[in-house]
PDB file of C-alpha atoms and ligand atoms in Angstrom:
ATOM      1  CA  UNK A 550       0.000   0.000   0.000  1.00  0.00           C
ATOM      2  CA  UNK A 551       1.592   3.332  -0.515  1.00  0.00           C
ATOM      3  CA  UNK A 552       1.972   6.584   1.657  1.00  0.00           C
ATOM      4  CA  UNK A 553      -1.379   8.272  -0.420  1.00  0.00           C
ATOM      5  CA  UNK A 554      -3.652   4.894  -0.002  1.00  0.00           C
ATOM      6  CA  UNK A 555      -2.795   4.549   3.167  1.00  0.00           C
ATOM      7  CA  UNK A 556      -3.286   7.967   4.191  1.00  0.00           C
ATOM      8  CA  UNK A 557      -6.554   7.670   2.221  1.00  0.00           C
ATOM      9  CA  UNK A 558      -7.852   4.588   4.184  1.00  0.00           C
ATOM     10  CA  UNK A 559      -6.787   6.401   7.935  1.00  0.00           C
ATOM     11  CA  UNK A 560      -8.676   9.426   6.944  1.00  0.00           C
ATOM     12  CA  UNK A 561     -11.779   6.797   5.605  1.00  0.00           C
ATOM     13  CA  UNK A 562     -11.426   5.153   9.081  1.00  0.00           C
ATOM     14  CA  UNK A 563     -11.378   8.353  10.550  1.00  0.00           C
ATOM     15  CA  UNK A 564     -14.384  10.050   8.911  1.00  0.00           C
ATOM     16  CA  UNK A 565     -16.375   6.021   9.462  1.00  0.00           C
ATOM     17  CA  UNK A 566     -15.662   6.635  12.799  1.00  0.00           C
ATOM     18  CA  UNK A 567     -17.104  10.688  13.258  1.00  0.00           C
ATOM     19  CA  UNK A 568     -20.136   8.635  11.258  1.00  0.00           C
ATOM     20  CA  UNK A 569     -21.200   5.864  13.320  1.00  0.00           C
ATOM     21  CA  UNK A 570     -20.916   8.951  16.083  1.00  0.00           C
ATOM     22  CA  UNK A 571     -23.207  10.853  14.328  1.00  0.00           C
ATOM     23  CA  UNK A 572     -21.341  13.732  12.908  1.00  0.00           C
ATOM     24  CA  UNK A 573     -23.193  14.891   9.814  1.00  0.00           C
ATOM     25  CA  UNK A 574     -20.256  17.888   8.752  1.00  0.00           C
ATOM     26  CA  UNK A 575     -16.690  18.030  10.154  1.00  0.00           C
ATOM     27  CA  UNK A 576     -13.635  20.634  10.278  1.00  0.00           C
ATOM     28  CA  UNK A 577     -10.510  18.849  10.685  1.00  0.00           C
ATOM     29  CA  UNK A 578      -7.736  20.935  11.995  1.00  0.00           C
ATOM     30  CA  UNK A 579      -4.733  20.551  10.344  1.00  0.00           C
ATOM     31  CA  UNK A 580      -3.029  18.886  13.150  1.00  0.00           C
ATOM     32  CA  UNK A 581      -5.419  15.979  13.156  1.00  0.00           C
ATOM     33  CA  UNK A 582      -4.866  15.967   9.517  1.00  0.00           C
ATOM     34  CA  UNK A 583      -1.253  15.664   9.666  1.00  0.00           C
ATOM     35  CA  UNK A 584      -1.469  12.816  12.472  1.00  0.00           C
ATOM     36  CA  UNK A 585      -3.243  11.111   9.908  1.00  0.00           C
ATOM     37  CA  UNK A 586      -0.560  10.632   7.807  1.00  0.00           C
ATOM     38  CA  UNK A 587       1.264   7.077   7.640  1.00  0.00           C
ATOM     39  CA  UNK A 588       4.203   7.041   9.930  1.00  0.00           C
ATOM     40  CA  UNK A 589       7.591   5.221   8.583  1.00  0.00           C
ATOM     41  CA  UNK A 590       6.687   2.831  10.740  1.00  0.00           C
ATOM     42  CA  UNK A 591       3.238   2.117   9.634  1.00  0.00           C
ATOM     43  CA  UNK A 592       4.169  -0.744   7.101  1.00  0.00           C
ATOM     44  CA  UNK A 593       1.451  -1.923   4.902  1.00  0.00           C
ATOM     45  CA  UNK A 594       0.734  -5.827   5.761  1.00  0.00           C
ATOM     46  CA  UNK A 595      -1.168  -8.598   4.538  1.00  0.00           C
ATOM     47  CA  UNK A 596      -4.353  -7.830   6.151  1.00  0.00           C
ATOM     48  CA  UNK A 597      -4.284  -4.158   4.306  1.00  0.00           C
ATOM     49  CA  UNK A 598      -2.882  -5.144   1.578  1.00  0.00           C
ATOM     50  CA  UNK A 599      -6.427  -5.994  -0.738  1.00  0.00           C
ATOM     51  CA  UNK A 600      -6.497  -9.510   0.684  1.00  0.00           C
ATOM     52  CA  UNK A 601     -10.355 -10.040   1.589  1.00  0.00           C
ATOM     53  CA  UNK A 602     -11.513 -11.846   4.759  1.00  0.00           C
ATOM     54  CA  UNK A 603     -12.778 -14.856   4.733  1.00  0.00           C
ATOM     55  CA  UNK A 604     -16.083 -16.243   4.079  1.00  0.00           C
ATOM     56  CA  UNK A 605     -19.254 -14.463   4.827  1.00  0.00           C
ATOM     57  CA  UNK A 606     -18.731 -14.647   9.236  1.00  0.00           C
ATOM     58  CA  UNK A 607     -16.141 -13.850  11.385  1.00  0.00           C
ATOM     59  CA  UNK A 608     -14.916 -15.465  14.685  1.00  0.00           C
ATOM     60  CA  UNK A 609     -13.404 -13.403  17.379  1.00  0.00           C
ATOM     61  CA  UNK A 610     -11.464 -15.247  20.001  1.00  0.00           C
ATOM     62  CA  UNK A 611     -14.995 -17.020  21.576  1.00  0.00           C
ATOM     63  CA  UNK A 612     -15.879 -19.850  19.803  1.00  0.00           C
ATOM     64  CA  UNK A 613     -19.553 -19.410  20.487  1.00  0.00           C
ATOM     65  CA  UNK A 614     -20.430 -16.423  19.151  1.00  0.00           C
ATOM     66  CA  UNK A 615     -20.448 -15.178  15.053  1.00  0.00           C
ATOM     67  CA  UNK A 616     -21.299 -12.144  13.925  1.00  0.00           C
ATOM     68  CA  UNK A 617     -21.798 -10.920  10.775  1.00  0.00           C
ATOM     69  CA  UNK A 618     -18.958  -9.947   8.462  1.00  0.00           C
ATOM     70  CA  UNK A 619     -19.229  -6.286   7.757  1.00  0.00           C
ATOM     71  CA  UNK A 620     -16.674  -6.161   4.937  1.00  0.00           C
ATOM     72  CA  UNK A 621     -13.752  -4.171   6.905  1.00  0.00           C
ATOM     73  CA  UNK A 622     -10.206  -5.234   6.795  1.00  0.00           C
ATOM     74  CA  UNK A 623      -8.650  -6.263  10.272  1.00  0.00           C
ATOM     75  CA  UNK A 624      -6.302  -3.559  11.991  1.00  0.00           C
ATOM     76  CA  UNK A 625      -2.581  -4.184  11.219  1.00  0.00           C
ATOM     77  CA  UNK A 626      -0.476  -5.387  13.830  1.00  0.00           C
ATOM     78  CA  UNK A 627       2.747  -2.650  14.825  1.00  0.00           C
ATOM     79  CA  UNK A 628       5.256  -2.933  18.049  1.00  0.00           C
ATOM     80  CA  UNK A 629       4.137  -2.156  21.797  1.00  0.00           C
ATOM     81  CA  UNK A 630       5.095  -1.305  24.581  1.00  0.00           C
ATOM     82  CA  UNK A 631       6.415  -4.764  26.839  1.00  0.00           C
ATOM     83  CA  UNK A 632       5.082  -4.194  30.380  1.00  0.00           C
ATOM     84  CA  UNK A 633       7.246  -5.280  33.209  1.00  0.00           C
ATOM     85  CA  UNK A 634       5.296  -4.073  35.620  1.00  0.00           C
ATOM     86  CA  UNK A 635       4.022  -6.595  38.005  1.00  0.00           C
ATOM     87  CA  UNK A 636       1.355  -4.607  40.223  1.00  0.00           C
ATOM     88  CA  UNK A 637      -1.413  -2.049  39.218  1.00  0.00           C
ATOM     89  CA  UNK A 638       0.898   0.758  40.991  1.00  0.00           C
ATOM     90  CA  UNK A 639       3.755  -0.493  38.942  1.00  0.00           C
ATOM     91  CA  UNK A 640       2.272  -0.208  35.820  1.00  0.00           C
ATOM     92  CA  UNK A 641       0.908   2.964  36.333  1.00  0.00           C
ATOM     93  CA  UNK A 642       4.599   4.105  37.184  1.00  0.00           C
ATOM     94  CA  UNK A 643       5.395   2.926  34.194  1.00  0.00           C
ATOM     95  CA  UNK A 644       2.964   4.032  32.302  1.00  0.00           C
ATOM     96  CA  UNK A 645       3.659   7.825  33.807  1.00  0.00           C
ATOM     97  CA  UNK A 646       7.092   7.881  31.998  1.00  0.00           C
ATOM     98  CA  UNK A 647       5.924   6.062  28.714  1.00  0.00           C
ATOM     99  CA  UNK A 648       7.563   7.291  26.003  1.00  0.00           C
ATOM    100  CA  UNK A 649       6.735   4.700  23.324  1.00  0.00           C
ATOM    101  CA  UNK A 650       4.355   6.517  21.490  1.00  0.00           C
ATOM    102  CA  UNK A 651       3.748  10.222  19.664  1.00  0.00           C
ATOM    103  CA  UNK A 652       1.013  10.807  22.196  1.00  0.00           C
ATOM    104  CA  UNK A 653       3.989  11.333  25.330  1.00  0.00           C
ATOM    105  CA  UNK A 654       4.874  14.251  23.707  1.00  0.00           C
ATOM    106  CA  UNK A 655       1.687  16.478  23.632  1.00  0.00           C
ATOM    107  CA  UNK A 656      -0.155  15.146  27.444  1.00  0.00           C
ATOM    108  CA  UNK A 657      -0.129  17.058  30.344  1.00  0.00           C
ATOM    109  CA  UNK A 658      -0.602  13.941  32.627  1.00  0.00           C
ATOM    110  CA  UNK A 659      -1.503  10.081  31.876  1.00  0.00           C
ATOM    111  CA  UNK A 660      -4.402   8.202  32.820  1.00  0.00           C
ATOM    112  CA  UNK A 661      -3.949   4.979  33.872  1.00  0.00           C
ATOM    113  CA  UNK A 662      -7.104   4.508  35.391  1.00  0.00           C
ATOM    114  CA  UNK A 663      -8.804   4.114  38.378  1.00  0.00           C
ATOM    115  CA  UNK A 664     -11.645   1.878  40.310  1.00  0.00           C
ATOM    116  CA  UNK A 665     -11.926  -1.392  42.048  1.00  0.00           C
ATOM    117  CA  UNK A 666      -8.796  -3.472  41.166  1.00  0.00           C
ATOM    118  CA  UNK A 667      -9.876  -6.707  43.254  1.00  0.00           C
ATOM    119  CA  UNK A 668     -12.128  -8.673  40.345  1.00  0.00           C
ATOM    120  CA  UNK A 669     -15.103  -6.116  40.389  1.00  0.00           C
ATOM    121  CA  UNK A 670     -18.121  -7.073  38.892  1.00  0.00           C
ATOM    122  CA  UNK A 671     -17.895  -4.443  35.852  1.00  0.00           C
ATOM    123  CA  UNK A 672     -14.507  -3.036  34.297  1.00  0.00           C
ATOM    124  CA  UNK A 673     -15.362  -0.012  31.792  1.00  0.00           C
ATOM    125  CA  UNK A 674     -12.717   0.382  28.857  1.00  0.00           C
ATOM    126  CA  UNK A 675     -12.978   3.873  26.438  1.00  0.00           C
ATOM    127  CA  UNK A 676     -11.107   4.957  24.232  1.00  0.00           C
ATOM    128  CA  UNK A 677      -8.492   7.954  25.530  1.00  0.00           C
ATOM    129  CA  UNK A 678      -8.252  10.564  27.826  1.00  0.00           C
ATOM    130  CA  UNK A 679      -9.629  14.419  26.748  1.00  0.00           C
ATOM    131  CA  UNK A 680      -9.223  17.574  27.879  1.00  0.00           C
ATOM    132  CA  UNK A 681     -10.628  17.215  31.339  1.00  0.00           C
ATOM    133  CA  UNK A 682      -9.120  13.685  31.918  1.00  0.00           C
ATOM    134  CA  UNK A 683      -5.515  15.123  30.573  1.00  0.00           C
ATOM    135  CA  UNK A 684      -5.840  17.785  33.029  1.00  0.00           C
ATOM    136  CA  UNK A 685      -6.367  15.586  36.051  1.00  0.00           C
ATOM    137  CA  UNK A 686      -5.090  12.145  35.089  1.00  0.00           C
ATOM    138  CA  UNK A 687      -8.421  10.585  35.863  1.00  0.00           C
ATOM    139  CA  UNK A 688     -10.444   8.885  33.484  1.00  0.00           C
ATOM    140  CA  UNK A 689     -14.160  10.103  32.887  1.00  0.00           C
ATOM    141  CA  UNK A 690     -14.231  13.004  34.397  1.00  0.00           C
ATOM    142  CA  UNK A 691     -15.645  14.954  31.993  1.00  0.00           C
ATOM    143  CA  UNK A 692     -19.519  15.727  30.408  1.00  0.00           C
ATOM    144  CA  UNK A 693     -18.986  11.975  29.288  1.00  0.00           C
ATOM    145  CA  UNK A 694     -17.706  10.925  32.646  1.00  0.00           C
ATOM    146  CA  UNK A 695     -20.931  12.536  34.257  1.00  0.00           C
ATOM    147  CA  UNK A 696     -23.059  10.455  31.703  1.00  0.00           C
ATOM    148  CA  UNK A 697     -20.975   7.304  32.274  1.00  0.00           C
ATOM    149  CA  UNK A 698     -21.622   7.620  36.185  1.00  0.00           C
ATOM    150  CA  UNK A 699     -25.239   7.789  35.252  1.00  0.00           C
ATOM    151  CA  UNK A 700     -24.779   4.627  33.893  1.00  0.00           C
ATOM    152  CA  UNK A 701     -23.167   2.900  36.476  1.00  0.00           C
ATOM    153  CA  UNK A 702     -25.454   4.143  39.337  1.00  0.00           C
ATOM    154  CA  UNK A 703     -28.434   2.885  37.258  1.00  0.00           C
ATOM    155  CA  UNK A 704     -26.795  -0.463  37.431  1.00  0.00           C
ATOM    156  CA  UNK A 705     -27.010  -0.365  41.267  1.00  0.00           C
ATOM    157  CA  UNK A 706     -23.179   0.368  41.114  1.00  0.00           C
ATOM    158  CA  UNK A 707     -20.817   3.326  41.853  1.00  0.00           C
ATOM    159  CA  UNK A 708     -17.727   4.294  40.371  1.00  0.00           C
ATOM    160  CA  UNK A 709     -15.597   3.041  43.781  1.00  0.00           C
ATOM    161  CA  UNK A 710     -17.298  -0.887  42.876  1.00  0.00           C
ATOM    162  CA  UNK A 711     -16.216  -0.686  39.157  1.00  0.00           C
ATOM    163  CA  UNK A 712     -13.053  -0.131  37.029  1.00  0.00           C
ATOM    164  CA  UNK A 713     -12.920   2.197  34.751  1.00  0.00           C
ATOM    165  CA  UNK A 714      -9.711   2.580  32.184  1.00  0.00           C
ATOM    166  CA  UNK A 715      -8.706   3.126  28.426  1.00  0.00           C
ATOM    167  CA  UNK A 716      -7.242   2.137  25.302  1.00  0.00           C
ATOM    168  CA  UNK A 717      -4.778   4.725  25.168  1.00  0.00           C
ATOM    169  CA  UNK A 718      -3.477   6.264  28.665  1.00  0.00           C
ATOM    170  CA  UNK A 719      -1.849   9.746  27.115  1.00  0.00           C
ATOM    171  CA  UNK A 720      -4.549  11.931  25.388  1.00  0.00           C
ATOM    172  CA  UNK A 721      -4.680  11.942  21.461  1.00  0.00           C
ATOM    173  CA  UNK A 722      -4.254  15.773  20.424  1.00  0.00           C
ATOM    174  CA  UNK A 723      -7.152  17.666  19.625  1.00  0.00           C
ATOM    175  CA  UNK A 724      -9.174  14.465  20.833  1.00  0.00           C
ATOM    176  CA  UNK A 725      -8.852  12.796  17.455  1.00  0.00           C
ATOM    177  CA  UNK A 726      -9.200   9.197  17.667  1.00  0.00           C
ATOM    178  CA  UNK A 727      -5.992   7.131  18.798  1.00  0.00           C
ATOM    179  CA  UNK A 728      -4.258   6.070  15.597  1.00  0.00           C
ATOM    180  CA  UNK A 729      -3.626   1.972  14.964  1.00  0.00           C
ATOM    181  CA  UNK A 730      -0.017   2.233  16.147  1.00  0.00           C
ATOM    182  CA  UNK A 731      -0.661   4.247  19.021  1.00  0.00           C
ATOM    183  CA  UNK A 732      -3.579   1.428  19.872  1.00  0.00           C
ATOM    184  CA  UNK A 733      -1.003  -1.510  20.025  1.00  0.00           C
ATOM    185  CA  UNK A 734       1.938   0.193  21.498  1.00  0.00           C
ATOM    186  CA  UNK A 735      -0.358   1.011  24.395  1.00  0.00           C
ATOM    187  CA  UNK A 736      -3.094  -1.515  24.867  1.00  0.00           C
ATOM    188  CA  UNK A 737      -0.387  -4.108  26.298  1.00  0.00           C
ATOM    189  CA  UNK A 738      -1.046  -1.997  29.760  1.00  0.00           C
ATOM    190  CA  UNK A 739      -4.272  -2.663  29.434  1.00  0.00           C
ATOM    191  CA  UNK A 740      -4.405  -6.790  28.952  1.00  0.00           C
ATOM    192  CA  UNK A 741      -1.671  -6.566  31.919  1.00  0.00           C
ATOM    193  CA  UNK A 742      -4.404  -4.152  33.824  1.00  0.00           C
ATOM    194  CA  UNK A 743      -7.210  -6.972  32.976  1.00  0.00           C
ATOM    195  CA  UNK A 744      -4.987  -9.915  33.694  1.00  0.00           C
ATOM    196  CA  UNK A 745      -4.377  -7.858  37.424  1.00  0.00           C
ATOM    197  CA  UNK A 746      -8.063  -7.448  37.572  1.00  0.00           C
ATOM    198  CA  UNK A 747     -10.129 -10.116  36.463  1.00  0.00           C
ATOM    199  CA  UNK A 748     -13.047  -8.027  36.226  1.00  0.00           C
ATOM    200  CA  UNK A 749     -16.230 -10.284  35.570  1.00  0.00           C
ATOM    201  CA  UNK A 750     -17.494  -8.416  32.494  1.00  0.00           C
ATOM    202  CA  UNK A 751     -15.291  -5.907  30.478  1.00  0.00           C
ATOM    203  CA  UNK A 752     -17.955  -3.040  28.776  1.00  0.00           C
ATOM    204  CA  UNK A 753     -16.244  -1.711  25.748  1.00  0.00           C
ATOM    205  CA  UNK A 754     -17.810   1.836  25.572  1.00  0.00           C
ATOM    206  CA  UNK A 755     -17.651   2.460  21.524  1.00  0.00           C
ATOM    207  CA  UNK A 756     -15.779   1.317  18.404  1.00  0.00           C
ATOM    208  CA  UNK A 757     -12.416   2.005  19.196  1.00  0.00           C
ATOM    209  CA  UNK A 758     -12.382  -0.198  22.800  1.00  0.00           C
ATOM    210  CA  UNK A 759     -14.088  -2.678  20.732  1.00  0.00           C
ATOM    211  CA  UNK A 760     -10.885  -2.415  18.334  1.00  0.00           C
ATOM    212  CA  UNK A 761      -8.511  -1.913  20.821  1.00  0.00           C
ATOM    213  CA  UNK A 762      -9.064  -5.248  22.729  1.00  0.00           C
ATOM    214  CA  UNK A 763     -10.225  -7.620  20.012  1.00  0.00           C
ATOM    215  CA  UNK A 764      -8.308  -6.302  17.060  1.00  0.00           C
ATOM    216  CA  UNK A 765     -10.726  -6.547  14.204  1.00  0.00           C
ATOM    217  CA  UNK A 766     -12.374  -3.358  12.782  1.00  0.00           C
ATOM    218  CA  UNK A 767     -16.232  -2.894  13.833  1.00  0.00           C
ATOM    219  CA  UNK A 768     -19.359  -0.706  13.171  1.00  0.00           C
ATOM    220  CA  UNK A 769     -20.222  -0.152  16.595  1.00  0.00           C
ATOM    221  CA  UNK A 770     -24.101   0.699  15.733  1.00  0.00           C
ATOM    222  CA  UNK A 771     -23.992  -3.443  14.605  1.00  0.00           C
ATOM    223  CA  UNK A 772     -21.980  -5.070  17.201  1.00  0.00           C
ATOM    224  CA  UNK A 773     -23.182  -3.479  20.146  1.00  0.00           C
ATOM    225  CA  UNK A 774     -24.641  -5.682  22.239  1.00  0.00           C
ATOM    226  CA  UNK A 775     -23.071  -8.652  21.263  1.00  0.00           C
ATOM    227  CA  UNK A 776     -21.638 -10.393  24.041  1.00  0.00           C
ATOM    228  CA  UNK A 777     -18.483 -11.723  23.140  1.00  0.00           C
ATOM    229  CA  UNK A 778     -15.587 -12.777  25.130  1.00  0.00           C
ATOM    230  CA  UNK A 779     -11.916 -11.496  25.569  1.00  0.00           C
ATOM    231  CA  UNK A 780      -8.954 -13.325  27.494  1.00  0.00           C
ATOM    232  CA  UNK A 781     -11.903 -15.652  28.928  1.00  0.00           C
ATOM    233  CA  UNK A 782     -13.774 -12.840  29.954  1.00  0.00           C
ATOM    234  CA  UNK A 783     -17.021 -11.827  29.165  1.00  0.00           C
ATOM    235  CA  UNK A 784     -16.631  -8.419  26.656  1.00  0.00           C
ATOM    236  CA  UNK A 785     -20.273  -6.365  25.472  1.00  0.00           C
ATOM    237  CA  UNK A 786     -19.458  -3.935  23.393  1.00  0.00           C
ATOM    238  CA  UNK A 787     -21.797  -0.723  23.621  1.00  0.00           C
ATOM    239  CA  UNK A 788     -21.809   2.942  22.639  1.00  0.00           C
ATOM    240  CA  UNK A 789     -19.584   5.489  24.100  1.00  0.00           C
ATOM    241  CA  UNK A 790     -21.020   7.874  26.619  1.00  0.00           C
ATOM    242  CA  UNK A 791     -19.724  10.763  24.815  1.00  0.00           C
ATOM    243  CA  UNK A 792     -21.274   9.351  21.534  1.00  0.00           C
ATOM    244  CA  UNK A 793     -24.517   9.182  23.427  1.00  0.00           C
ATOM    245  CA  UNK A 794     -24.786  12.779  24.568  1.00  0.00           C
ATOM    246  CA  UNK A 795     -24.829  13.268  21.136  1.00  0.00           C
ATOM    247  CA  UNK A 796     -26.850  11.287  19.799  1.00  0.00           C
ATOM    248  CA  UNK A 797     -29.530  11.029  22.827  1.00  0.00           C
ATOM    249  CA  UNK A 798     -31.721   8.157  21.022  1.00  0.00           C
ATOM    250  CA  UNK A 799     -29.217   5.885  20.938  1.00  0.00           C
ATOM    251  CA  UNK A 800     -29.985   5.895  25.095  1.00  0.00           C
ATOM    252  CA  UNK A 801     -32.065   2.716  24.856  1.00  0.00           C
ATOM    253  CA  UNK A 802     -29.928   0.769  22.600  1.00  0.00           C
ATOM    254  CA  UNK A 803     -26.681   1.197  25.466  1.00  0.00           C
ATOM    255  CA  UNK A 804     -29.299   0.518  28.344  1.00  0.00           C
ATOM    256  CA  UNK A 805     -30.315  -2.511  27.114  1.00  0.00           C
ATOM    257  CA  UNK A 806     -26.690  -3.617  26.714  1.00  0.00           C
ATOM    258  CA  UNK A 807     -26.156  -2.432  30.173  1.00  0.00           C
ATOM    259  CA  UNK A 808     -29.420  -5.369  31.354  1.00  0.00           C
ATOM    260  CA  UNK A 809     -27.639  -7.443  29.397  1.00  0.00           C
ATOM    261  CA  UNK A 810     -24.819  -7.059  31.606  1.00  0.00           C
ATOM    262  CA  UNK A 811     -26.496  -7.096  34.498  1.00  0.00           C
ATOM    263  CA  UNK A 812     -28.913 -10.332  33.726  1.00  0.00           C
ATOM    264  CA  UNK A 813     -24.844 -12.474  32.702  1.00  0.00           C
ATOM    265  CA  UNK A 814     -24.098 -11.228  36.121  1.00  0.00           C
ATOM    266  CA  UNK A 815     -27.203 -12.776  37.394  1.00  0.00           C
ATOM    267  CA  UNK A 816     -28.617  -9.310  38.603  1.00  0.00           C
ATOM    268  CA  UNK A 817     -31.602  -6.735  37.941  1.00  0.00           C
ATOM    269  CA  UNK A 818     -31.637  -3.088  37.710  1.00  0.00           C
ATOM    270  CA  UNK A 819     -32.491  -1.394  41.453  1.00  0.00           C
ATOM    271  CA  UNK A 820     -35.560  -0.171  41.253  1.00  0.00           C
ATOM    272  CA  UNK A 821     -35.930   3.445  40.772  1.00  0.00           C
ATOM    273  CA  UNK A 822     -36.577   5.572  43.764  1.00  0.00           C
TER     274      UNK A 822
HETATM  275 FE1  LIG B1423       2.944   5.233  26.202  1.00  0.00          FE
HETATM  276 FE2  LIG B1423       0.372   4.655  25.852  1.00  0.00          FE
HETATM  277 FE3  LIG B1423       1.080   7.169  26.376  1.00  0.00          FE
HETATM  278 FE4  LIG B1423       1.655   6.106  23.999  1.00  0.00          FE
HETATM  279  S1  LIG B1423      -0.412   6.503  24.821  1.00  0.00           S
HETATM  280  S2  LIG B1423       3.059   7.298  25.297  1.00  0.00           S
HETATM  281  S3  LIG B1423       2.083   3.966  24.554  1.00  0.00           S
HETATM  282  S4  LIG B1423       1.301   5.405  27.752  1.00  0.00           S
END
């Protein structure tokens, strides 16, 4: 694939993306623009080559469950990050003076994330850090955060009981979506995170969790709420809080993923007061 076609198919994935979250028109600084733009290091591969997948449905890693093949490549695979931390406060440490990626140079703090680190029921996964959780190295702790607590305390949770991390742990500039090779060299602090955890049920909040942890491209307004599994534990996919404040009528769509949730942990919504 060259420089132009791959350029061409980030800014595709990129605009796919600002679909599925509703954006009907978009202005696209020219910083975003430029971090489009293939890196040395992004090397085409096989998988964006023009080879097609296979057959007409696709397996993640559970066995039991198909869904349908919506005719996007897989992501390509590029070097991460090797964890050696062996604790949740170690790996945060390490993760404070990460360097392995473009996004160390432009954060004011990371994000490791935060919650209940002995196997909580519920571990949340987004996608990056913004403004608000760049400022304070806390994830969700903006307009989205507020919505995403909303969600949890109609659960019959709070935020203490649940875990709530991201994809990437440095925030993407301008609060673009985290490039492929910014993905892998960070999300191996996040399987060591989830191996340390052992949450019950992972919710992926929007497409790029989704792509983060199982490595296959998705239409999030599809997959959601198919339950899938990841590492051996229970994944459902769902829409982003920050997708839903914009796109209000998607509410019911991410509450009924959130029962679904609930009923595989063998629980009901309180009742409201
Ligand atoms: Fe390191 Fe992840 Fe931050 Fe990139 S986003 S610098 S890989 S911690």
């Amino acid at each position: 694939m060259t420089d132009v076609r791959q350029f061409a198919k980030n800014l595709n994935d990129f605009l796919e993306y600002k679909k599925e979250e509703g954006f009907q028109t978009l202005e696209i600084s020219p910083e975003t623009l430029a971090a489009l733009k293939p890196t040395p290091a992004q090397k085409p591969t096989a998988s964006t080559e023009g080879s097609s997948t296979e057959g007409s449905v696709r397996y993640f890693n559970t066995p039991n469950k198909k869904y349908e093949n919506i005719g996007l490549t897989p992501s390509s695979s590029q070097s991460s990050v090797c964890v050696t931390g062996k604790t949740l406060e170690e790996i945060a440490g390490q993760i404070r003076v990460c360097t392995a990626c473009p996004l160390s140079g432009s954060r004011q703090n990371t994000v490791p994330g935060e919650g209940n680190p002995n196997h909580p029921d519920i571990m949340f996964v987004g996608e990056g850090p913004g403004a608000d959780e760049d400022a304070q190295g806390r994830p969700f702790v903006g307009a989205a955060g507020q919505l995403l607590n909303k969600m949890i305390e109609a659960m019959g949770y709070n935020r203490e009981e649940v875990f709530i991390a991201n994809i990437v742990k440095c925030r993407p500039p301008g609060n673009r979506v985290p490039l492929p090779e910014e993905m892998n060299a960070c999300v191996p602090y996040l399987k060591a995170q989830i191996a340390l955890i052992r949450p019950k049920i992972i919710v992926a909040l929007g497409k790029t969790a989704v792509q983060g942890l199982l490595q296959e491209e998705i239409a999030i307004t599809k997959f959601r709420g198919t339950l899938c599994t990841y590492e051996g534990i229970d994944l459902m996919p769902t829409y982003h809080p920050a997708f839903l404040l914009r796109s209000p009528g998607r509410k019911g769509e991410a509450w009924a993923d959130l029962k679904a949730v609930l009923a595989k942990l063998g629980k009901e919504p309180p009742a409201k007061k």
